[in-house]
Structures are given as structure tokens and as C-alpha cells.
XYZ file of C-alpha atoms in Angstrom:
659
model
C 17.607 3.301 -21.771
C 15.108 2.628 -18.987
C 12.052 4.860 -18.650
C 10.017 6.591 -15.944
C 6.430 7.843 -16.210
C 4.851 10.060 -13.551
C 1.373 11.624 -13.378
C -0.362 14.113 -11.133
C -4.099 13.976 -10.622
C -5.843 15.912 -13.347
C -7.175 18.853 -11.391
C -10.888 19.558 -11.247
C -11.562 22.993 -12.719
C -14.333 24.150 -10.405
C -11.770 26.304 -8.542
C -8.504 28.133 -9.179
C -5.145 26.421 -8.485
C -3.843 26.688 -4.912
C -0.990 25.435 -2.725
C -2.237 21.824 -2.704
C -2.264 21.668 -6.506
C 1.175 23.288 -6.606
C 2.622 20.783 -4.127
C 1.419 17.746 -6.098
C 2.768 19.128 -9.352
C 6.112 20.276 -7.930
C 6.625 16.854 -6.332
C 5.896 15.168 -9.668
C 8.332 17.539 -11.378
C 11.085 16.705 -8.879
C 10.427 12.978 -9.319
C 10.707 13.362 -13.086
C 13.966 15.323 -12.730
C 15.341 12.828 -10.191
C 14.816 9.900 -12.544
C 16.244 11.924 -15.427
C 19.399 12.407 -13.327
C 19.681 8.605 -13.192
C 19.867 8.464 -16.974
C 16.246 7.390 -17.496
C 13.985 8.660 -20.261
C 11.059 10.387 -18.555
C 7.486 11.444 -19.290
C 5.477 13.748 -17.015
C 1.697 14.039 -17.504
C -0.602 16.546 -15.835
C -3.809 18.329 -16.826
C -7.384 19.189 -15.926
C -10.613 17.258 -15.319
C -13.483 19.125 -16.979
C -16.737 17.117 -16.949
C -19.473 16.560 -14.380
C -22.282 18.211 -12.418
C -20.108 20.687 -10.555
C -18.754 22.168 -13.773
C -22.255 22.803 -15.095
C -23.330 24.418 -11.830
C -20.185 26.552 -11.588
C -20.655 27.767 -15.158
C -24.311 28.595 -14.508
C -23.369 30.648 -11.438
C -21.326 33.069 -13.543
C -23.679 33.010 -16.515
C -21.529 31.153 -19.021
C -21.487 27.803 -20.796
C -19.455 24.820 -19.522
C -16.901 24.869 -22.351
C -16.057 28.550 -21.871
C -15.834 28.010 -18.124
C -13.419 25.065 -18.327
C -11.315 26.834 -20.974
C -10.804 29.745 -18.607
C -9.904 27.794 -15.465
C -7.775 25.206 -17.289
C -5.757 28.097 -18.720
C -4.921 29.224 -15.160
C -3.409 25.837 -14.350
C -1.457 25.688 -17.595
C -0.118 29.230 -17.055
C 0.920 28.628 -13.438
C 3.155 25.582 -13.889
C 6.054 27.278 -15.754
C 6.099 29.956 -13.043
C 6.863 27.173 -10.540
C 9.679 25.654 -12.588
C 7.498 22.750 -13.733
C 8.243 21.072 -17.080
C 5.581 18.602 -18.135
C 5.555 16.616 -21.352
C 1.810 16.837 -21.862
C -0.994 18.888 -20.378
C -4.119 16.834 -20.986
C -7.724 17.985 -20.782
C -10.652 15.608 -20.566
C -12.339 17.721 -23.233
C -9.468 16.956 -25.665
C -10.929 15.086 -28.663
C -8.294 12.318 -28.532
C -8.988 11.689 -24.834
C -12.736 11.520 -25.405
C -12.280 9.027 -28.231
C -10.029 6.829 -26.087
C -12.462 6.869 -23.179
C -15.100 5.494 -25.534
C -12.675 2.804 -26.759
C -11.916 1.820 -23.168
C -15.632 1.701 -22.278
C -16.370 -0.452 -25.300
C -13.545 -2.841 -24.407
C -14.804 -3.304 -20.841
C -18.390 -3.617 -22.137
C -17.354 -6.269 -24.672
C -15.615 -8.172 -21.869
C -18.980 -8.455 -20.103
C -18.040 -6.171 -17.207
C -20.621 -3.425 -17.813
C -24.329 -4.056 -17.310
C -27.558 -2.038 -17.211
C -29.678 -1.878 -14.088
C -31.879 0.226 -11.851
C -30.366 1.675 -8.748
C -31.379 3.868 -5.859
C -28.508 5.594 -4.153
C -27.431 8.548 -2.058
C -25.857 11.034 -4.477
C -23.355 13.616 -3.230
C -22.940 16.469 -5.703
C -19.609 17.467 -4.128
C -18.155 13.993 -4.750
C -20.227 13.439 -7.918
C -20.818 9.852 -6.876
C -23.377 7.547 -5.249
C -22.879 6.248 -1.708
C -24.342 3.110 -0.209
C -25.971 3.127 3.234
C -22.871 1.416 4.646
C -20.552 4.100 3.287
C -22.460 7.027 4.806
C -21.404 8.217 8.240
C -24.381 9.128 10.401
C -26.347 9.602 7.196
C -23.821 12.081 5.799
C -21.255 12.047 3.010
C -17.957 11.151 4.748
C -16.054 13.754 2.686
C -18.363 16.777 2.799
C -20.455 15.971 5.913
C -23.603 16.895 3.984
C -26.776 14.871 3.471
C -26.757 13.352 -0.031
C -29.792 13.401 -2.308
C -31.483 10.034 -2.806
C -31.801 9.321 -6.534
C -33.533 6.334 -8.098
C -32.677 5.838 -11.769
C -31.519 3.368 -14.413
C -27.809 3.405 -15.139
C -24.844 1.366 -16.347
C -22.619 -0.364 -13.807
C -19.041 -1.647 -13.855
C -18.627 -5.104 -12.244
C -15.984 -3.806 -9.856
C -16.905 -6.378 -7.201
C -15.690 -9.111 -9.556
C -12.111 -7.854 -9.227
C -11.977 -6.893 -5.539
C -10.632 -10.281 -4.322
C -7.900 -10.107 -6.968
C -7.013 -6.526 -5.935
C -6.762 -7.445 -2.246
C -4.409 -10.319 -3.055
C -2.338 -8.121 -5.387
C -1.876 -5.420 -2.741
C -0.912 -7.993 -0.114
C 1.672 -9.508 -2.476
C 3.125 -6.109 -3.498
C 3.802 -4.211 -0.243
C 5.041 -1.033 -1.940
C 2.256 -0.857 -4.546
C 0.555 1.872 -2.473
C 2.864 4.042 -0.405
C 3.286 5.187 2.323
C 2.103 2.061 4.102
C -0.736 3.756 6.001
C -2.632 4.259 2.740
C -2.017 0.654 1.709
C -3.598 -0.350 5.019
C -6.496 2.029 4.422
C -7.250 0.509 1.015
C -7.053 -2.992 2.465
C -9.482 -1.931 5.199
C -11.924 -0.749 2.494
C -11.563 -4.047 0.655
C -12.108 -6.047 3.828
C -14.941 -3.866 5.153
C -17.682 -5.181 2.865
C -18.888 -1.701 1.848
C -17.712 -1.779 -1.776
C -20.119 -2.780 -4.535
C -20.303 -2.424 -8.304
C -19.592 1.072 -9.599
C -22.242 3.211 -11.315
C -20.427 4.595 -14.371
C -23.099 6.567 -16.237
C -25.415 9.525 -15.872
C -28.602 9.863 -17.964
C -28.510 12.813 -20.356
C -31.904 13.816 -18.999
C -30.035 14.826 -15.819
C -26.552 15.636 -17.126
C -25.438 16.157 -20.717
C -21.951 17.621 -20.046
C -19.803 14.510 -20.460
C -18.565 11.822 -22.849
C -21.291 9.735 -24.484
C -21.267 6.012 -23.849
C -20.365 4.284 -27.125
C -23.062 1.650 -26.588
C -25.871 4.009 -25.485
C -25.945 7.661 -26.568
C -28.653 8.481 -24.010
C -26.008 8.347 -21.292
C -22.704 10.078 -20.523
C -19.749 8.609 -18.654
C -19.336 9.101 -14.894
C -16.682 11.778 -14.392
C -14.279 9.552 -12.392
C -14.372 6.700 -14.917
C -13.645 9.285 -17.615
C -10.885 11.087 -15.676
C -8.834 8.043 -14.651
C -8.405 6.964 -18.263
C -6.328 10.104 -18.904
C -3.319 8.276 -17.472
C -3.192 6.083 -20.562
C -4.924 8.291 -23.136
C -2.262 10.935 -22.402
C 0.464 8.582 -23.654
C -1.446 7.430 -26.742
C -3.030 4.184 -25.589
C -3.444 1.693 -27.146
C -1.101 1.873 -30.129
C 1.211 4.848 -29.528
C 4.961 4.613 -29.036
C 4.727 6.537 -25.750
C 2.313 3.974 -24.285
C 4.540 1.027 -25.172
C 7.593 2.868 -23.829
C 6.281 4.383 -20.581
C 3.360 2.275 -19.288
C 3.101 1.156 -16.541
C 4.158 4.219 -14.557
C 3.582 5.906 -11.212
C 0.712 8.053 -9.951
C 0.905 10.866 -7.413
C -2.327 11.851 -5.607
C -3.615 13.478 -2.425
C -5.205 11.275 0.214
C -8.757 12.501 -0.473
C -8.801 10.651 -3.819
C -7.275 7.421 -2.536
C -10.372 5.297 -3.262
C -10.727 6.108 -6.989
C -7.012 5.569 -7.592
C -6.489 2.686 -5.182
C -9.661 0.711 -6.038
C -11.552 1.990 -9.104
C -8.520 2.411 -11.377
C -6.694 -0.907 -10.846
C -9.935 -2.880 -11.254
C -10.708 -0.944 -14.447
C -7.257 -1.791 -15.812
C -7.656 -5.441 -14.843
C -11.000 -5.634 -16.634
C -9.504 -4.072 -19.764
C -6.600 -6.552 -19.701
C -3.960 -3.840 -19.164
C -0.894 -3.891 -16.872
C -1.404 -2.309 -13.449
C 0.528 0.856 -12.576
C 3.760 0.437 -10.588
C 3.102 2.691 -7.603
C 0.390 4.880 -6.134
C 2.143 7.620 -4.121
C -0.231 9.344 -1.686
C 0.451 12.621 0.107
C -1.321 14.497 2.891
C -2.854 17.965 3.153
C -1.257 21.345 3.609
C -2.949 22.926 6.618
C -3.184 26.595 7.495
C -3.028 26.924 11.278
C -4.016 23.263 11.597
C -7.018 23.699 9.262
C -7.365 22.363 5.734
C -7.304 25.073 3.084
C -10.779 26.178 2.022
C -11.990 28.925 -0.282
C -14.923 29.549 2.069
C -12.564 30.095 5.031
C -10.408 32.481 3.015
C -7.174 30.660 3.907
C -6.148 29.515 0.415
C -2.468 30.192 -0.364
C -1.551 31.478 -3.829
C 1.647 29.583 -4.748
C 2.709 32.116 -7.396
C 2.679 34.929 -4.829
C 4.755 32.944 -2.313
C 7.265 31.839 -4.965
C 7.729 35.420 -6.141
C 8.053 36.756 -2.596
C 10.664 34.274 -1.334
C 12.172 32.833 -4.491
C 10.996 29.876 -6.546
C 13.672 27.398 -5.492
C 13.348 28.308 -1.813
C 9.597 27.683 -2.113
C 10.137 24.306 -3.820
C 12.711 23.313 -1.186
C 10.399 24.268 1.668
C 7.493 22.203 0.335
C 9.549 19.020 -0.006
C 11.561 19.519 3.187
C 8.702 20.562 5.486
C 6.133 17.856 4.663
C 7.002 14.239 5.540
C 5.491 12.599 2.469
C 2.132 11.038 3.293
C 1.483 13.161 6.383
C -0.212 16.514 6.780
C 1.947 19.605 7.269
C 1.305 23.197 8.295
C 2.134 26.062 5.958
C 3.015 29.516 7.199
C 5.299 32.248 5.985
C 7.006 32.209 9.388
C 7.914 28.532 8.912
C 9.172 29.213 5.393
C 11.368 32.106 6.582
C 12.769 30.034 9.453
C 13.512 27.106 7.136
C 15.106 29.484 4.604
C 17.381 31.040 7.207
C 18.421 27.790 8.904
C 18.903 25.494 5.885
C 19.596 27.780 2.945
C 21.211 30.876 4.455
C 23.040 29.438 7.495
C 23.991 26.028 6.081
C 24.167 25.930 2.276
C 24.621 29.639 1.544
C 27.217 30.085 4.284
C 29.158 27.045 3.026
C 29.471 28.341 -0.528
C 30.196 31.901 0.610
C 32.991 30.862 2.996
C 34.724 28.412 0.688
C 34.600 30.518 -2.462
C 35.702 33.641 -0.571
C 38.743 31.794 0.812
C 39.520 30.310 -2.586
C 39.436 33.802 -4.112
C 41.698 35.190 -1.379
C 44.217 32.335 -1.250
C 44.244 31.026 -4.857
C 42.918 33.869 -6.980
C 39.597 31.991 -7.489
C 41.343 29.167 -9.401
C 40.567 25.604 -8.369
C 43.602 24.331 -6.411
C 45.208 20.941 -7.019
C 44.256 17.907 -4.956
C 46.700 16.603 -2.409
C 47.394 13.672 -0.092
C 44.280 12.418 1.687
C 44.344 12.687 5.476
C 42.270 10.644 7.915
C 39.867 13.589 8.319
C 39.586 13.848 4.538
C 38.776 10.163 4.190
C 36.094 10.441 6.877
C 34.516 13.329 4.989
C 34.693 11.488 1.661
C 33.047 8.426 3.193
C 30.292 10.639 4.610
C 29.754 12.241 1.200
C 29.390 8.817 -0.432
C 26.992 7.623 2.274
C 24.958 10.820 2.022
C 24.561 10.335 -1.741
C 23.610 6.677 -1.330
C 20.926 7.713 1.180
C 19.783 10.454 -1.189
C 19.153 8.002 -4.023
C 17.489 5.415 -1.793
C 15.210 7.807 0.104
C 14.238 10.038 -2.798
C 13.512 7.005 -4.962
C 11.115 5.708 -2.295
C 9.298 9.107 -2.089
C 10.790 10.014 1.308
C 11.693 13.496 0.136
C 12.110 15.226 3.504
C 14.419 12.457 4.750
C 16.376 12.533 1.477
C 17.011 16.259 1.827
C 17.979 15.792 5.463
C 20.535 13.155 4.403
C 22.017 15.670 1.959
C 22.091 18.329 4.655
C 24.087 15.989 6.878
C 26.843 16.461 4.309
C 26.310 20.243 4.107
C 26.574 20.592 7.887
C 29.590 18.266 7.962
C 31.348 20.444 5.389
C 30.860 23.519 7.573
C 32.285 21.619 10.568
C 35.220 20.418 8.427
C 36.091 24.055 7.643
C 36.180 24.909 11.347
C 38.350 21.897 12.179
C 40.824 22.365 9.315
C 41.019 26.164 9.813
C 42.221 27.163 6.308
C 43.074 30.653 7.594
C 45.612 29.109 9.970
C 47.102 26.960 7.196
C 47.487 30.144 5.138
C 49.273 31.955 7.960
C 51.562 28.949 8.399
C 52.365 28.978 4.690
C 51.136 25.392 4.233
C 49.699 26.020 0.768
C 49.731 22.339 -0.207
C 47.445 21.344 2.656
C 45.387 24.528 2.248
C 44.775 23.701 -1.419
C 43.885 20.094 -0.629
C 41.313 21.208 1.971
C 39.623 23.733 -0.322
C 39.723 21.327 -3.252
C 37.986 18.571 -1.261
C 35.375 21.028 -0.019
C 34.563 22.114 -3.566
C 34.435 18.519 -4.799
C 31.808 17.784 -2.113
C 29.974 21.021 -2.904
C 29.746 19.962 -6.542
C 28.175 16.630 -5.555
C 25.681 18.470 -3.336
C 24.710 20.859 -6.127
C 24.188 17.983 -8.566
C 21.891 16.149 -6.151
C 19.871 19.316 -5.520
C 18.957 19.754 -9.186
C 15.586 17.934 -9.062
C 14.350 20.098 -6.175
C 16.112 23.410 -6.880
C 17.039 23.405 -10.579
C 17.961 27.084 -10.927
C 19.942 27.089 -7.682
C 21.753 23.905 -8.673
C 22.905 25.440 -11.940
C 24.006 28.665 -10.199
C 25.974 26.755 -7.557
C 27.686 24.687 -10.223
C 28.469 27.819 -12.230
C 30.078 29.392 -9.162
C 32.304 26.306 -8.957
C 33.167 26.648 -12.642
C 31.059 23.579 -13.461
C 27.942 22.773 -15.493
C 25.295 20.093 -15.475
C 26.682 16.949 -17.136
C 26.847 17.317 -20.925
C 23.457 19.024 -21.206
C 20.999 21.426 -19.625
C 18.899 18.438 -18.543
C 20.376 15.226 -17.173
C 17.817 13.184 -19.083
C 19.216 14.187 -22.458
C 22.802 13.391 -21.538
C 23.600 10.007 -23.112
C 24.618 7.285 -20.685
C 25.002 9.644 -17.720
C 23.852 8.448 -14.310
C 24.404 10.642 -11.246
C 24.942 7.522 -9.140
C 28.329 7.123 -10.844
C 29.513 10.081 -8.728
C 29.595 7.870 -5.632
C 33.158 6.946 -4.757
C 34.614 8.956 -7.651
C 36.678 12.077 -6.960
C 38.763 14.674 -8.751
C 36.235 15.286 -11.505
C 37.002 19.017 -11.396
C 39.911 20.372 -13.449
C 42.727 22.149 -11.622
C 42.842 25.864 -12.401
C 39.145 26.139 -13.302
C 37.997 29.662 -12.375
C 35.379 29.859 -9.620
C 33.205 32.794 -8.549
C 31.937 34.355 -5.335
C 28.609 33.360 -3.806
C 25.818 35.142 -1.950
C 22.738 33.232 -3.087
C 20.819 33.112 0.182
C 21.104 36.264 2.296
C 19.104 35.923 5.513
C 15.475 37.012 5.482
C 14.082 39.341 8.118
C 10.752 38.379 9.637
C 8.171 41.047 8.663
C 6.841 42.987 11.634
C 3.252 41.840 11.071
C 4.359 38.185 11.183
C 6.308 38.838 14.402
C 3.242 40.386 15.997
C 0.990 37.527 14.889
C 3.472 34.951 16.229
C 3.716 36.783 19.566
C -0.076 36.957 19.844
C -0.346 33.200 19.245
C 2.391 32.577 21.808
C 0.565 34.628 24.451
C -2.731 32.896 23.676
C -1.103 29.468 24.036
C 0.505 30.557 27.312
C -2.826 31.761 28.687
C -4.555 28.514 27.673
C -1.810 26.482 29.367
C -2.148 28.463 32.605
C -5.932 28.045 32.500
C -5.587 24.267 32.112
C -3.223 24.130 35.096
C -5.639 26.135 37.216
C -8.547 23.922 36.200
C -6.626 20.835 37.290
C -5.834 22.416 40.656
C -9.496 23.127 41.130
C -10.605 19.562 40.442
C -7.856 17.605 42.218
C -8.958 16.690 45.725
C -8.023 14.141 48.329
C -11.148 12.172 47.484
C -11.129 9.241 45.082
C -13.986 8.134 42.877
C -16.423 5.698 44.505
C -15.619 2.007 44.304
C -17.305 -0.107 41.639
C -18.211 -3.748 41.783
C -16.445 -6.363 39.723
C -19.711 -6.823 37.829
C -19.564 -3.136 36.816
C -15.981 -3.536 35.656
C -16.886 -6.629 33.629
C -19.243 -4.503 31.539
C -16.255 -2.775 29.922
C -14.882 -4.272 26.708
C -11.220 -3.223 26.833
C -9.108 -4.292 23.863
C -5.761 -3.668 22.233
C -6.000 -2.166 18.747
C -3.477 -1.426 15.994
C -3.635 2.033 14.398
C -4.135 1.636 10.628
C -4.406 5.331 9.824
C -4.516 8.627 11.654
C -5.202 12.136 10.402
C -6.311 15.497 11.678
C -10.000 16.394 11.640
C -10.497 19.490 9.450
C -11.358 22.679 11.358
C -10.599 21.008 14.712
C -7.300 21.819 16.433
C -7.532 19.039 19.022
C -9.108 16.122 17.159
C -7.505 13.153 15.414
C -9.455 10.637 13.326
C -8.248 7.038 13.755
C -8.933 3.849 11.825
C -8.084 1.034 14.279
C -7.869 -2.723 13.775
C -9.630 -4.389 16.720
C -9.631 -7.845 15.182
C -13.080 -7.307 13.668
C -14.221 -7.569 10.055
C -14.140 -3.773 9.711
C -11.704 -1.192 11.051
C -13.083 0.939 13.913
C -13.344 4.689 13.404
C -12.519 6.621 16.572
C -12.169 10.378 17.154
C -9.804 11.374 19.954
C -8.904 14.842 21.268
C -5.143 14.308 21.477
C -3.918 16.216 18.392
C -1.973 18.719 20.515
C 0.136 15.928 21.987
C 0.850 13.605 19.053
C 1.673 13.876 15.373
C -0.631 11.648 13.275
C 2.239 10.040 11.350
C 3.873 8.931 14.617
C 0.831 6.895 15.657
C 0.318 4.736 12.566
C 1.344 1.165 13.336
C 1.308 1.659 17.126
C -0.918 -0.308 19.453
C -3.369 1.451 21.769
C -5.887 0.464 24.420
C -9.519 1.006 23.454
C -12.869 1.000 25.224
C -14.603 -0.974 22.483
C -18.182 -1.012 23.769
C -18.624 2.695 24.412
C -21.853 3.886 22.789
C -21.124 5.636 19.463
C -21.298 9.415 19.459
C -21.000 12.048 16.743
C -18.137 14.551 17.012
C -17.923 17.322 14.388
C -20.216 15.286 12.150
C -18.022 12.163 12.456
C -19.236 9.018 14.196
C -16.761 7.834 16.851
C -17.035 4.128 17.729
C -15.051 3.843 20.952
C -12.482 5.636 23.087
C -8.684 5.492 23.183
C -7.258 5.375 26.706
C -4.602 7.937 27.657
C -2.543 8.673 30.747
C -2.032 12.284 31.865
C 1.187 13.527 33.440
C 1.108 17.282 33.968
C 0.820 18.886 30.530
C 1.722 15.736 28.633
C -0.197 12.641 27.598
C 0.978 9.105 26.943
C -0.777 6.165 25.343
C -0.859 2.980 27.443
C 0.008 -0.071 25.352
C 1.378 -3.622 25.724
C 5.148 -3.852 26.172
C 5.282 -6.012 23.027
C 3.012 -6.412 19.996
C -0.056 -8.585 20.562
C -2.775 -9.641 18.078
C -5.224 -6.848 17.287
C -8.372 -7.254 19.398
C -6.608 -8.873 22.376
C -8.642 -8.399 25.562
C -7.402 -6.358 28.513
C -8.237 -8.081 31.767
């Protein structure tokens, strides 16, 4: 039996769990369930990261010791996951004795290999990141993550020879295109590797400054840097180096948010290479959940409690919304209005209506017993082919972490089944007394509904089981696919009549429509009116500035001063707390990617721009926007209320001159 190993980040316990933590862990749970449905033996690891400066400071703020503090917050994570339908195989803590011992073994192995050395270093230390930054890595003198000025610290520490393995890592990523996915994050890591800003990694903290950590095995005056400690959980959690789980499940796959791309995409693979261990199979990177286009923040008071939302709207509806609403890798906006609209359109109107209609007709026409199959018509064959194609797309897309597209491919079948009912008109067949054709139609519908319910199990496990029960069916051989010997859901493709004639079915009303609460209606209307007023103001402003006059002519010498180039967008994301701003990394054919801030977020989705070519003013003097240094300007063309991005009609080399 093949195996599948998936990990979440181990969550830092300086704050309570929120929607972002829930999304990562639910996605990992669905991936584990998906691979179990393919007959693979699975292992799912999650947990908490409990060392470092921030833990000590957080504990001091509430007047307790670090161990008591981490025990309390870690318990909140552990308690939440079952409430969200999450089944992990191990919940690891970096304060677990076996993890601490294995971190020391790993450190000793890398040290014995000659890849750890002692030296004096002066660096810019960001407490929020708990790491040192070089001058090159700072942006306008600020930490690029927290936009705060780091503290300069000069001290003696131990360093990992990460630079030794950077050329190897660059070559490995180039030779394995799906090693980091989606592609935009692969490109971002390559840009870091090519940018010349990465150096050896400081992996210790002197006990004179920080004692809350794992002692270095070769120098007890120092503790291990929190990231070097935390990353090792991915193998300590499966009993590296000698455990059966390690030999069975490693290498596996990691799931992380984009803010921790560098440690997972650069630190971790070079650490594994130094220790002589196989590199993980995939690094799957997702975006942020935004609240009204702003990243969630405790200080802003916009943090969403996942347990409250799941209880209010139903656990499976919540899980479905998260995977369906966010294109994996991109940012997405969370609101209760969006969840209600998605619930009503997909679950109530499409899936719920399908099961309600078919099972009601089967009860009325056949006493709720499954009718026999009959001759296959041309319409039936078309529907069967669509069902097979939908399942093939489901397996392909879900397996490549394109969850939203996978669910959409399944919903193509759900919507087609509703259209098939309207075309076949079972009520007319009943009036005509054509019971043979009537039975064949309902039987085919229920066969397709069974396939749909089976595919939905990873995302909506409780709903899947209820839908199957209503059809008189169960999950194959066992409560969990993964424990069913030799069962693989892919064997359902092209195979029909797996339901026994006469099996009793039930009625269905799983997803009654939700009414939008009055306060949400009022908030939505207020936003709509505000947007309308802003649009009218922009129109009026344009009328005021448009005149018959043109700008004064410039000389050719003036024009020659402009450095206009074509660039390829490597990455694009929203700027936190800024509704209009997008942050670009653009390849202009230089040694380093250009960072450019552009106020076009209201016209373009970030994920749509990655890979496109744009025209850039490359020699515009840098300026700081919202604490971010912008090194150029992207040219746009305005047409009324819309914008377009001028670009070559075909791809040209990055950095090509416009003349």
C-alpha cells in the first residue's frame, strides 16, 4: 500500500487560533482524507511551536512562566481541531521531550558534517520574526514583514553554512517544477536565491539573552534558534531517524501560508541536504484570508473565530466554503455574506435541491425503493460520460492542490443532473405510465448522486455520509476509506450499477436556504452606497480635469531620459491595510527582481497578473508607499471606470526596451 504524509505548520502559541490556522488545518485534513480515498495509508501531523523570545514576553505580560503559558495556548489549538472535523495522527509540541532530543541529534549531525561554525555577527534583529536581517534584506531600513525598525545586535553565535547549499537548491527547484506550488511561490523562492541577499543562517541564541529553548548539544551556553528547532518537527513527529513511521511516510508534503515561505522553501531543504536526508516532495503554499480586503489582525479586531462560524452555519458548509472560495495560493476575502450566498447557491440550490427532488420522486413513484436500471439512451450516455469526466477532473485537480477548481468540476456534474431532471421530466413519464423509463432515469440519477457523495467525503465528511445514507449506501467497507483494504475511489470511473435494486432510500432536506440577517443586509447596503458615491465622485473629478488642452510638447532628449521596459510579473499580492495597492515582484532582466507598488487592486485580482508581461518605467526614483519601497511604475491605460495593462502582443524577453 502506498503512503501519504501531510503536515501543517506548527502554530506559534503567542496568540489564539483564528481563521487562518483553521484554513491550513482543514486543507491538510481534506488532503489526508482525499489520499485515504485513493487507498493510501496516511499520516497527518500538526502541532504547536513553543520556544523563542515572543513566548517569554507574552508570558511575562500576563505574569506567568513560559511553560504554563504555552500549555494553555497549545490546549486551545488541540481542543479546536475536533470541533472542525479534523483528525490528525499526531499533535506535536516543540516542548515534547522526544522532539527536543531529536533536535539535538539533528544539530549534532549537521555539526559533525562541518556545516555549523562559531562566529561573531552584527545584525538587525526583528523580535516579531525572531530572526536577524542583513542590510540587503531590509526595506527602507525596516523589517519587510512587520515594517518596524529592527534592533541592531552584535554577539557571538553559531551559524549554519546555508550558503553552501544554495546553488544546489536553485538547481533542484529548476529541475522539479512542482516542488513548490503554486508556481508563483516557486518563482519567488528562485528570485530570493538569485537576488544575492541570502547568507549563512544564525541558528543559536546565547542563554544570557534567551534561555527558553533547546540547548545546543555541543555548547550548553546557547539555545537553538526557534525556526531551526521548529522545522525539525516534520521528521521528529514521525520518529526520525529509526522509527517505522519515518521509514514509511518520509518524504511527505508540507502545507504553509505564504508568510513563512522562506523558512520552508530555503532553510528547511538546505538543512535536510546537510543532514543527508531526502527532501520533501512538495511545499504547498496558500494565501491570506482577508476581512474587507485587510489581513486579519488582533489589533484591528477583525479576527474570525472559526468555531463560532462553524457552529452558526454548520461545520461542513464552513469547510466547503473555505476550499471553494479561495483559489489555492491566492488571497481571498471572508465575510458571512459571502458564506451565506455560497451556501444558498451551491449547497441549497444545487446539491440540496438535487437530492430533495430525486428522493421525493423516488418515494412517490417507487415507494422509496431503488428502481432497476434500464436501457441506456443517448442522453443517459452523455450524462454518464460527463460523470466520468467530472470524476477524472476531481482526482487530477484535487491531487494538484487546486481545490476550488476540483469542487467546481464536481459541481458541473451536480448542475448537469438538475438539468437532466428537467429534460427527462419524470413527472411526465409517470403520467404516461412509462415506468420502465421512469425507473431508469431515477436510477441513473441516484448512481451519479452516489459518486458525487463519495467524492465529497474529504471536504464534507458528515454530509457525505448523510447523503450516502439517504441513498441507502455507506462508505466503502469502513467508516474511513483509508482502512478499507484495496479500495480506491478511482475505480468508480466508468463503472455503473453498484447500487442494489430495491435498496430503501430516504427523503432529504440537508440544506434549507439561509436568510441573510438584517444587520448584514444593512451593512451590505451601506457599502454599496459608499461605493456608488465614490464612483460618482471619480466621474465628476475626471470631468473637472478633462479639457481641450493637451500637455506641453517635450523634446526627444526629454523622452530619451525614460527607461521603459517590459517586465514579467513573478508574484503579486495585496498590501495589508490598503484597499487599492498591489505589491509586485517583476523580472526586468536584472540580477534581482524589482519590487513595485501599484494602486490598481480595485481593477485586477493578484492571481490573474502572475506570469503576465507589463510595461514599466524602470528609472523612476524609488519612493516609499505604506512603508514599502517601490522601485518603478507600471503603465496603465484608463477607459472610463476600467483600467488595462499595455503589453506586447506576444511574449518578449524580460527587460526588453520600449522604444
